Amino acid sequence: MARTTTKTANVYTRVDPETKEQAEAILNHLGIPMSNAIGMFLKQVIIQRGIPFEMKLPVAKPVSIGELTKEQFDAEMKLGMDDVAAGRVVSAEDVEAEMRRLYSE
């Protein structure tokens, strides 16, 4: 009797319920079963020879004055004054160029 090879393999993973529910809702709208989406991801890992999307830490959120307490505001101002006193300054043109690089797309 000839032995047949298995056409599928099981993958078991744990994710938090909210993530699973949100992903399932989106996949349902796309008409893609969760198992197919996972299979597509794994095929892309093979094709890309790695994770098929960029993974990096988000850019730090700029400080918003309106969200600071008086103590936090005073501490930020002191840090700024200490930088100026120590000569750690950057021109407005350099700041603008960096802001455009980080936030313009």
mmCIF file of C-alpha atoms in Angstrom:
data_model
loop_
_atom_site.group_PDB
_atom_site.id
_atom_site.type_symbol
_atom_site.label_atom_id
_atom_site.label_comp_id
_atom_site.label_asym_id
_atom_site.label_seq_id
_atom_site.Cartn_x
_atom_site.Cartn_y
_atom_site.Cartn_z
ATOM 1 C CA MET A 1 0.000 0.000 0.000
ATOM 2 C CA ALA A 2 1.448 3.384 -0.993
ATOM 3 C CA ARG A 3 1.939 5.938 1.750
ATOM 4 C CA THR A 4 0.452 9.382 1.007
ATOM 5 C CA THR A 5 1.974 12.590 2.268
ATOM 6 C CA THR A 6 0.006 14.974 4.428
ATOM 7 C CA LYS A 7 -1.265 17.987 2.488
ATOM 8 C CA THR A 8 -1.512 20.241 5.536
ATOM 9 C CA ALA A 9 0.243 20.742 8.844
ATOM 10 C CA ASN A 10 -1.167 22.200 12.032
ATOM 11 C CA VAL A 11 0.160 25.425 13.527
ATOM 12 C CA TYR A 12 -0.859 26.293 17.080
ATOM 13 C CA THR A 13 -0.404 29.786 18.462
ATOM 14 C CA ARG A 14 -1.766 31.926 21.263
ATOM 15 C CA VAL A 15 -2.882 35.514 20.758
ATOM 16 C CA ASP A 16 -4.938 37.780 22.938
ATOM 17 C CA PRO A 17 -8.680 37.517 22.203
ATOM 18 C CA GLU A 18 -9.059 41.171 21.180
ATOM 19 C CA THR A 19 -6.341 40.888 18.529
ATOM 20 C CA LYS A 20 -7.918 37.705 17.170
ATOM 21 C CA GLU A 21 -11.395 39.247 17.046
ATOM 22 C CA GLN A 22 -10.193 42.430 15.324
ATOM 23 C CA ALA A 23 -8.185 40.454 12.762
ATOM 24 C CA GLU A 24 -11.081 38.072 12.100
ATOM 25 C CA ALA A 25 -13.470 40.987 11.531
ATOM 26 C CA ILE A 26 -11.146 42.507 8.933
ATOM 27 C CA LEU A 27 -10.426 39.171 7.281
ATOM 28 C CA ASN A 28 -14.166 38.396 7.136
ATOM 29 C CA HIS A 29 -14.745 41.671 5.289
ATOM 30 C CA LEU A 30 -12.024 40.611 2.845
ATOM 31 C CA GLY A 31 -13.508 37.138 2.524
ATOM 32 C CA ILE A 32 -10.301 35.474 3.723
ATOM 33 C CA PRO A 33 -10.409 32.735 6.373
ATOM 34 C CA MET A 34 -7.894 33.130 9.217
ATOM 35 C CA SER A 35 -6.107 29.917 8.182
ATOM 36 C CA ASN A 36 -5.615 31.246 4.638
ATOM 37 C CA ALA A 37 -4.276 34.557 5.965
ATOM 38 C CA ILE A 38 -1.758 32.728 8.153
ATOM 39 C CA GLY A 39 -0.764 30.561 5.179
ATOM 40 C CA MET A 40 -0.298 33.706 3.045
ATOM 41 C CA PHE A 41 1.870 35.240 5.762
ATOM 42 C CA LEU A 42 4.067 32.123 5.961
ATOM 43 C CA LYS A 43 4.446 32.008 2.169
ATOM 44 C CA GLN A 44 5.548 35.649 2.206
ATOM 45 C CA VAL A 45 8.091 34.840 4.938
ATOM 46 C CA ILE A 46 9.551 32.263 2.557
ATOM 47 C CA ILE A 47 9.482 34.557 -0.489
ATOM 48 C CA GLN A 48 10.938 37.538 1.417
ATOM 49 C CA ARG A 49 13.313 35.342 3.411
ATOM 50 C CA GLY A 50 12.198 37.163 6.546
ATOM 51 C CA ILE A 51 9.287 39.056 8.035
ATOM 52 C CA PRO A 52 7.339 40.485 5.064
ATOM 53 C CA PHE A 53 6.902 43.952 6.548
ATOM 54 C CA GLU A 54 9.088 46.582 8.161
ATOM 55 C CA MET A 55 9.512 46.265 11.902
ATOM 56 C CA LYS A 56 10.761 49.307 13.762
ATOM 57 C CA LEU A 57 10.007 51.344 16.834
ATOM 58 C CA PRO A 58 7.708 54.312 16.264
ATOM 59 C CA VAL A 59 9.185 57.781 16.239
ATOM 60 C CA ALA A 60 8.950 59.358 19.682
ATOM 61 C CA LYS A 61 5.915 61.592 20.003
ATOM 62 C CA PRO A 62 6.853 65.281 20.334
ATOM 63 C CA VAL A 63 6.095 66.852 23.718
ATOM 64 C CA SER A 64 2.788 68.747 23.747
ATOM 65 C CA ILE A 65 2.653 71.680 26.157
ATOM 66 C CA GLY A 66 -1.074 71.206 26.709
ATOM 67 C CA GLU A 67 -0.524 67.700 28.088
ATOM 68 C CA LEU A 68 2.086 68.733 30.682
ATOM 69 C CA THR A 69 1.555 69.569 34.326
ATOM 70 C CA LYS A 70 3.266 72.733 35.610
ATOM 71 C CA GLU A 71 5.998 70.586 37.159
ATOM 72 C CA GLN A 72 6.570 68.685 33.889
ATOM 73 C CA PHE A 73 6.606 71.966 31.940
ATOM 74 C CA ASP A 74 9.165 73.479 34.354
ATOM 75 C CA ALA A 75 11.326 70.335 34.082
ATOM 76 C CA GLU A 76 11.234 70.484 30.249
ATOM 77 C CA MET A 77 12.150 74.188 30.323
ATOM 78 C CA LYS A 78 15.062 73.466 32.676
ATOM 79 C CA LEU A 79 16.328 70.729 30.351
ATOM 80 C CA GLY A 80 16.150 73.178 27.457
ATOM 81 C CA MET A 81 17.968 75.922 29.359
ATOM 82 C CA ASP A 82 20.640 73.428 30.457
ATOM 83 C CA ASP A 83 21.151 72.440 26.787
ATOM 84 C CA VAL A 84 21.530 76.088 25.757
ATOM 85 C CA ALA A 85 23.988 76.745 28.592
ATOM 86 C CA ALA A 86 26.025 73.688 27.544
ATOM 87 C CA GLY A 87 26.065 74.738 23.873
ATOM 88 C CA ARG A 88 23.856 71.853 22.745
ATOM 89 C CA VAL A 89 21.877 73.859 20.207
ATOM 90 C CA VAL A 90 20.622 73.232 16.665
ATOM 91 C CA SER A 91 19.762 75.814 14.022
ATOM 92 C CA ALA A 92 16.125 76.396 13.078
ATOM 93 C CA GLU A 93 16.967 75.289 9.529
ATOM 94 C CA ASP A 94 18.288 71.935 10.794
ATOM 95 C CA VAL A 95 15.192 71.456 12.953
ATOM 96 C CA GLU A 96 12.903 72.203 10.011
ATOM 97 C CA ALA A 97 14.812 69.787 7.762
ATOM 98 C CA GLU A 98 14.577 67.019 10.384
ATOM 99 C CA MET A 99 10.849 67.666 10.917
ATOM 100 C CA ARG A 100 10.232 67.426 7.164
ATOM 101 C CA ARG A 101 12.254 64.198 7.026
ATOM 102 C CA LEU A 102 10.352 62.612 9.921
ATOM 103 C CA TYR A 103 6.815 63.825 9.328
ATOM 104 C CA SER A 104 6.434 64.603 5.625
ATOM 105 C CA GLU A 105 5.283 61.787 3.425
#
